[in-house]
Short mmCIF file of C-alpha atoms and ligand atoms in Angstrom, two decimals:
data_model
loop_
_atom_site.label_atom_id
_atom_site.label_comp_id
_atom_site.label_asym_id
_atom_site.label_seq_id
_atom_site.Cartn_x
_atom_site.Cartn_y
_atom_site.Cartn_z
CA UNK A 149 129.19 108.21 97.12
CA UNK A 150 128.27 111.82 96.46
CA UNK A 151 130.14 113.03 93.38
CA UNK A 152 129.54 114.15 90.72
CA UNK A 153 126.55 116.31 91.64
CA UNK A 154 124.88 115.90 88.25
CA UNK A 155 123.98 112.77 86.28
CA UNK A 156 126.63 111.68 83.83
CA UNK A 157 125.77 112.34 80.17
CA UNK A 158 125.11 109.21 78.14
CA UNK A 159 122.72 106.30 78.42
CA UNK A 160 120.29 106.64 81.24
CA UNK A 161 116.68 106.84 82.27
CA UNK A 162 114.93 109.77 83.95
CA UNK A 163 111.69 109.27 85.87
CA UNK A 164 109.51 112.02 87.35
CA UNK A 165 107.68 111.28 90.61
CA UNK A 166 105.07 113.37 92.46
CA UNK A 167 104.67 114.47 96.07
CA UNK A 168 101.47 113.61 97.94
CA UNK A 169 99.11 115.10 100.44
CA UNK A 170 96.86 112.93 102.60
CA UNK A 171 93.34 114.30 102.44
CA UNK A 172 92.27 111.77 105.05
CA UNK A 173 94.69 110.07 107.41
CA UNK A 174 92.67 107.98 109.87
CA UNK A 175 95.04 106.19 112.24
CA UNK A 176 93.86 103.00 113.96
CA UNK A 177 95.39 101.29 116.96
CA UNK A 178 99.07 100.32 117.01
CA UNK A 179 99.36 96.74 115.77
CA UNK A 180 101.61 94.11 117.35
CA UNK A 181 104.13 94.71 114.51
CA UNK A 182 104.41 98.39 115.56
CA UNK A 183 102.59 99.78 112.51
CA UNK A 184 99.20 101.45 112.65
CA UNK A 185 96.26 100.38 110.52
CA UNK A 186 95.20 103.29 108.32
CA UNK A 187 92.49 104.66 106.13
CA UNK A 188 94.89 106.78 104.14
CA UNK A 189 93.46 108.78 101.24
CA UNK A 190 96.38 109.89 99.12
CA UNK A 191 96.28 112.65 96.52
CA UNK A 192 99.36 113.09 94.34
CA UNK A 193 100.21 116.75 93.69
CA UNK A 194 102.36 118.40 91.06
CA UNK A 195 105.60 118.91 92.96
CA UNK A 196 108.14 116.51 91.56
CA UNK A 197 111.50 114.91 92.10
CA UNK A 198 113.31 113.62 89.01
CA UNK A 199 115.38 110.48 89.34
CA UNK A 200 118.03 109.71 86.73
CA UNK A 201 119.84 106.38 86.68
CA UNK A 202 122.93 105.79 84.54
CA UNK A 203 125.22 102.75 84.36
CA UNK A 204 128.17 103.00 86.77
CA UNK A 205 130.89 100.80 88.26
CA UNK A 206 129.09 100.67 91.59
CA UNK A 207 125.96 102.02 93.25
CA UNK A 208 126.18 105.66 94.14
CA UNK A 209 123.68 108.43 94.91
CA UNK A 210 123.88 112.16 94.30
CA UNK A 211 121.31 114.84 94.90
CA UNK A 212 120.75 118.42 93.73
CA UNK A 213 118.25 121.08 94.74
CA UNK A 214 117.40 122.99 97.92
CA UNK A 215 117.77 121.06 101.22
CA UNK A 216 119.95 118.37 99.68
CA UNK A 217 122.25 118.48 102.70
CA UNK A 218 119.48 116.62 104.59
CA UNK A 219 119.36 113.77 102.07
CA UNK A 220 121.44 110.68 102.95
CA UNK A 221 123.72 109.70 100.06
CA UNK A 222 124.71 106.26 101.33
CA UNK A 223 123.09 102.83 101.04
CA UNK A 224 120.37 103.88 103.49
CA UNK A 225 118.86 106.24 100.90
CA UNK A 226 115.51 104.72 99.96
CA UNK A 227 116.30 105.13 96.25
CA UNK A 228 119.51 103.10 96.70
CA UNK A 229 117.56 100.47 98.60
CA UNK A 230 115.01 100.32 95.77
CA UNK A 231 117.74 99.73 93.16
CA UNK A 232 119.33 97.07 95.35
CA UNK A 233 116.02 95.29 95.93
CA UNK A 234 115.22 95.15 92.20
CA UNK A 235 118.77 94.06 91.28
CA UNK A 236 118.73 91.28 93.87
CA UNK A 237 115.45 89.89 92.55
CA UNK A 238 116.83 89.83 89.02
CA UNK A 239 120.22 88.37 89.91
CA UNK A 240 122.35 91.38 88.98
CA UNK A 241 124.43 94.08 90.63
CA UNK A 242 122.82 97.46 91.38
CA UNK A 243 125.63 99.14 89.45
CA UNK A 244 124.01 102.50 88.78
CA UNK A 245 124.52 106.13 89.55
CA UNK A 246 121.23 107.45 90.93
CA UNK A 247 120.85 111.20 90.70
CA UNK A 248 117.95 112.82 92.55
CA UNK A 249 116.92 116.29 91.35
CA UNK A 250 114.95 117.19 94.45
CA UNK A 251 112.06 119.62 94.55
CA UNK A 252 109.82 117.86 97.11
CA UNK A 253 110.42 119.13 100.68
CA UNK A 254 112.77 116.80 102.59
CA UNK A 255 111.27 114.95 105.61
CA UNK A 256 108.19 117.11 105.16
CA UNK A 257 105.27 114.67 105.18
CA UNK A 258 104.95 114.80 101.38
CA UNK A 259 106.55 111.39 100.70
CA UNK A 260 109.70 112.77 99.07
CA UNK A 261 111.83 109.80 100.13
CA UNK A 262 109.11 107.41 99.00
CA UNK A 263 108.89 109.22 95.67
CA UNK A 264 112.64 108.79 95.15
CA UNK A 265 112.35 105.07 95.89
CA UNK A 266 109.48 104.62 93.45
CA UNK A 267 111.32 106.68 90.84
CA UNK A 268 114.57 104.73 91.22
CA UNK A 269 112.66 101.47 90.95
CA UNK A 270 110.87 102.51 87.76
CA UNK A 271 114.07 103.95 86.29
CA UNK A 272 116.20 100.86 87.04
CA UNK A 273 113.44 98.64 85.70
CA UNK A 274 113.52 100.56 82.41
CA UNK A 275 117.35 100.80 82.28
CA UNK A 276 117.89 97.10 82.96
CA UNK A 277 114.90 95.89 80.95
CA UNK A 278 113.87 93.62 83.80
CA UNK A 279 110.33 93.39 82.47
CA UNK A 280 108.90 93.43 86.00
CA UNK A 281 105.15 93.84 85.90
CA UNK A 282 103.24 96.44 87.90
CA UNK A 283 102.34 93.92 90.64
CA UNK A 284 106.00 92.98 91.18
CA UNK A 285 107.05 96.64 91.32
CA UNK A 286 104.24 97.49 93.75
CA UNK A 287 105.30 94.52 95.93
CA UNK A 288 108.89 95.80 96.08
CA UNK A 289 107.56 99.29 96.85
CA UNK A 290 105.56 97.94 99.80
CA UNK A 291 108.69 96.28 101.22
CA UNK A 292 110.51 99.63 101.04
CA UNK A 293 107.90 101.69 102.90
CA UNK A 294 104.20 102.21 103.49
CA UNK A 295 103.91 105.24 101.15
CA UNK A 296 106.13 103.97 98.32
CA UNK A 297 103.44 102.06 96.37
CA UNK A 298 101.35 105.22 96.10
CA UNK A 299 104.30 107.21 94.76
CA UNK A 300 104.53 104.72 91.90
CA UNK A 301 100.78 104.80 91.25
CA UNK A 302 99.98 108.51 91.65
CA UNK A 303 96.54 109.99 91.04
CA UNK A 304 94.41 109.40 94.11
CA UNK A 305 94.04 106.20 96.09
CA UNK A 306 92.77 104.76 99.33
CA UNK A 307 95.53 103.01 101.28
CA UNK A 308 94.47 100.37 103.80
CA UNK A 309 96.63 98.15 105.97
CA UNK A 310 99.65 100.28 106.85
CA UNK A 311 98.91 102.34 103.74
CA UNK A 312 100.36 99.98 101.15
CA UNK A 313 97.15 98.19 100.07
CA UNK A 314 95.89 100.59 97.41
CA UNK A 315 92.57 101.08 95.70
CA UNK A 316 92.70 103.79 93.02
CA UNK A 317 90.03 106.49 93.41
CA UNK A 318 88.17 108.50 90.79
CA UNK A 319 88.70 112.25 91.01
CA UNK A 320 86.27 114.54 89.21
CA UNK A 321 88.42 117.66 88.88
CA UNK A 322 91.61 119.46 89.85
CA UNK A 323 92.20 120.52 93.47
CA UNK A 324 94.40 123.55 94.09
CA UNK A 325 96.72 123.69 97.09
CA UNK A 326 99.20 125.92 98.82
CA UNK A 327 101.89 124.25 100.93
CA UNK A 328 103.87 125.88 103.73
CA UNK A 329 107.30 124.32 104.10
CA UNK A 330 108.64 124.46 107.65
CA UNK A 331 112.22 124.73 108.81
CA UNK A 332 113.60 121.24 109.36
CA UNK A 333 111.79 117.92 109.14
CA UNK A 334 109.82 115.69 111.47
CA UNK A 335 110.55 111.99 111.92
CA UNK A 336 107.57 109.86 110.89
CA UNK A 337 108.14 107.24 113.64
CA UNK A 338 108.40 110.07 116.20
CA UNK A 339 105.05 111.51 115.07
CA UNK A 340 103.32 108.12 115.26
CA UNK A 341 104.92 107.65 118.68
CA UNK A 342 103.61 111.02 119.83
CA UNK A 343 100.14 110.12 118.51
CA UNK A 344 100.24 106.98 120.70
CA UNK A 345 101.50 108.98 123.68
CA UNK A 346 98.70 111.56 123.35
CA UNK A 347 96.11 108.79 123.04
CA UNK A 348 97.43 107.02 126.13
CA UNK A 349 97.52 110.30 128.06
CA UNK A 350 93.90 111.02 127.14
CA UNK A 351 92.81 107.60 128.37
CA UNK A 352 91.66 106.14 125.03
CA UNK A 353 94.60 103.75 124.74
CA UNK A 354 96.70 103.41 121.60
CA UNK A 355 96.77 99.76 120.55
CA UNK A 356 94.45 97.51 118.58
CA UNK A 357 93.11 96.31 121.96
CA UNK A 358 91.73 99.85 122.46
CA UNK A 359 91.03 101.17 118.96
CA UNK A 360 89.91 99.72 115.61
CA UNK A 361 92.74 98.07 113.69
CA UNK A 362 91.35 99.19 110.33
CA UNK A 363 89.64 102.58 110.34
CA UNK A 364 87.22 103.42 107.54
CA UNK A 365 87.48 106.14 104.91
CA UNK A 366 84.96 108.98 105.08
CA UNK A 367 82.16 108.47 102.51
CA UNK A 368 81.72 112.28 102.29
CA UNK A 369 85.39 112.68 101.47
CA UNK A 370 85.33 110.04 98.75
CA UNK A 371 82.22 111.69 97.27
CA UNK A 372 83.92 115.11 97.32
CA UNK A 373 86.93 113.72 95.44
CA UNK A 374 84.72 111.98 92.90
CA UNK A 375 82.69 115.18 92.39
CA UNK A 376 85.77 117.43 92.17
CA UNK A 377 84.14 119.66 94.79
CA UNK A 378 86.71 121.68 96.79
CA UNK A 379 84.23 123.04 99.36
CA UNK A 380 82.95 119.53 100.12
CA UNK A 381 86.49 118.18 100.28
CA UNK A 382 87.48 121.00 102.64
CA UNK A 383 84.63 120.03 104.98
CA UNK A 384 85.76 116.39 105.01
CA UNK A 385 89.59 116.48 105.22
CA UNK A 386 91.14 115.11 108.41
CA UNK A 387 94.50 114.00 109.73
CA UNK A 388 94.74 111.99 112.96
CA UNK A 389 98.48 112.71 113.07
CA UNK A 390 97.93 116.47 113.20
CA UNK A 391 97.71 116.80 117.02
CA UNK A 392 100.95 114.83 117.32
CA UNK A 393 102.76 116.91 114.70
CA UNK A 394 101.60 120.15 116.35
CA UNK A 395 102.57 118.79 119.78
CA UNK A 396 106.11 118.13 118.53
CA UNK A 397 106.22 121.39 116.53
CA UNK A 398 103.90 123.90 118.27
CA UNK A 399 104.80 126.62 115.76
CA UNK A 400 102.69 124.79 113.17
CA UNK A 401 99.56 126.16 114.86
CA UNK A 402 100.50 129.67 113.74
CA UNK A 403 101.12 128.48 110.17
CA UNK A 404 97.73 126.75 110.06
CA UNK A 405 96.06 129.90 111.40
CA UNK A 406 97.84 132.11 108.84
CA UNK A 407 96.57 129.99 105.96
CA UNK A 408 93.03 130.00 107.31
CA UNK A 409 93.14 133.77 107.79
CA UNK A 410 94.29 134.10 104.16
CA UNK A 411 91.10 132.41 102.98
CA UNK A 412 92.06 128.76 102.60
CA UNK A 413 89.03 126.44 102.50
CA UNK A 414 90.87 123.95 104.71
CA UNK A 415 94.17 123.83 106.58
CA UNK A 416 95.86 120.63 107.71
CA UNK A 417 99.21 119.05 108.39
CA UNK A 418 100.40 117.01 105.41
CA UNK A 419 100.91 113.41 106.57
CA UNK A 420 103.30 113.39 109.52
CA UNK A 421 104.33 116.99 108.78
CA UNK A 422 105.78 119.47 109.25
CA UNK A 423 104.60 120.68 105.82
CA UNK A 424 101.12 122.16 106.12
CA UNK A 425 98.58 121.98 103.29
CA UNK A 426 95.91 124.52 102.39
CA UNK A 427 93.07 123.75 100.01
CA UNK A 428 91.93 126.68 97.87
CA UNK A 429 88.92 127.15 95.62
CA UNK A 430 91.03 127.75 92.50
CA UNK A 431 94.59 128.35 91.32
CA UNK A 432 94.43 132.11 91.90
CA UNK A 433 93.31 131.65 95.51
CA UNK A 434 96.04 129.05 96.08
CA UNK A 435 98.63 131.63 94.97
CA UNK A 436 97.05 134.26 97.25
CA UNK A 437 97.23 131.86 100.21
CA UNK A 438 100.84 130.92 99.41
CA UNK A 439 101.85 134.60 99.23
CA UNK A 440 100.12 135.30 102.55
CA UNK A 441 101.81 132.30 104.19
CA UNK A 442 105.20 133.55 103.09
CA UNK A 443 104.41 137.09 104.24
CA UNK A 444 103.22 135.78 107.64
CA UNK A 445 106.75 134.69 108.51
CA UNK A 446 105.40 131.39 109.89
CA UNK A 447 107.09 129.17 107.30
CA UNK A 448 110.36 128.91 105.42
CA UNK A 449 108.82 128.85 101.98
CA UNK A 450 105.45 128.35 100.34
CA UNK A 451 104.53 126.47 97.19
CA UNK A 452 101.45 125.91 95.08
CA UNK A 453 100.51 122.65 93.40
CA UNK A 454 97.51 120.94 91.85
CA UNK A 455 96.31 117.37 92.29
CA UNK A 456 95.74 114.74 91.17
CA UNK A 457 99.13 114.36 89.46
CA UNK A 458 100.36 111.30 87.58
CA UNK A 459 102.54 108.70 89.33
CA UNK A 460 106.07 107.70 88.35
CA UNK A 461 106.53 108.66 84.67
CA UNK A 462 109.49 107.89 82.44
CA UNK A 463 110.61 111.21 80.90
CA UNK A 464 113.73 110.11 79.05
CA UNK A 465 115.47 106.92 78.04
CA UNK A 466 118.72 106.96 76.13
O1 C5P B 741 106.58 102.31 106.28
P1 C5P B 741 107.53 103.40 106.66
O2 C5P B 741 108.96 102.94 106.62
O3 C5P B 741 107.32 104.66 105.90
O4 C5P B 741 107.19 103.74 108.16
C1 C5P B 741 108.05 104.52 108.95
C2 C5P B 741 107.58 104.42 110.38
O5 C5P B 741 106.34 105.11 110.53
C3 C5P B 741 107.33 103.02 110.91
O6 C5P B 741 108.50 102.45 111.40
C4 C5P B 741 106.32 103.28 112.00
O7 C5P B 741 106.96 103.79 113.16
C5 C5P B 741 105.51 104.43 111.44
N1 C5P B 741 104.30 103.95 110.73
C6 C5P B 741 103.25 103.43 111.48
N2 C5P B 741 102.13 103.01 110.85
C7 C5P B 741 102.02 103.12 109.50
C8 C5P B 741 103.05 103.65 108.73
C9 C5P B 741 104.19 104.07 109.38
O8 C5P B 741 103.34 103.35 112.70
N3 C5P B 741 100.89 102.69 108.91
#
């Protein structure tokens, strides 16, 4: 299922999909279904995977780019599952070669797997001419994972429920970020599990019997996004999963400190981590922070990106 490494020339569709950072991730109590109710404020940022689908005899997945050895190339790949889900609904075989040109950190808390699923869905929809409307595609995305609908939508949005119930948000300007990419990934279920464990250990409890099922977004944060004000956004960002990510990966504390020392306006774990995100006042400062992070030796690599970025976008059909 993993050759050739590049998409075949010929008819195909290429879709570009962004990474995300969560500027607020408020985690409510664990629900009876095992998920946590969220107030999840997503901001898409300009790091992209490109998904190319071409007709093939059978479904197969290939991947290129750094870290591709961590990407599953079998039917468990979320992009393969997206193609299969769309094909099933439209009574056809998912007979495509999906190639993922990967630039989003793998298992990093930036929704790379979700981006690939949203990209494969949009690409197969265009290749097969299924004519699925946005609501149908978003519904399939929600079945695939809590973050997948946002990857399709892009921009900025508030996610309620387990993160899949989206309300697009107005953003009044560009926000400039540096990202520190750690060695290795963190498992999202493990981070949520650690969040529950820490809450139980501290005596607050971890379920919806102890904590609100549906936390609220921060009004100050939504205002800061709408105003395009990086200092106000920096004062309002929060991530309830951060203590759990740092507990599982204590070295993240040094990365966060290095970014703060370099002048970042805010430092936080991106989603479930282990990528850390640093808000800067402008693009030049973001580059300065990224260079300092790399020089600090507390991360594997550092990137800069600006948000909001557009959601899944068809780049090429042929
Ligand atoms: O929805 P997704 O497949 O991305 O979720 C992966 C895992 O993350 C879930 O199985 C669950 O353990 C955890 N999760 C959660 N609450 C959410 C989203 C994810 O507990 N709102």
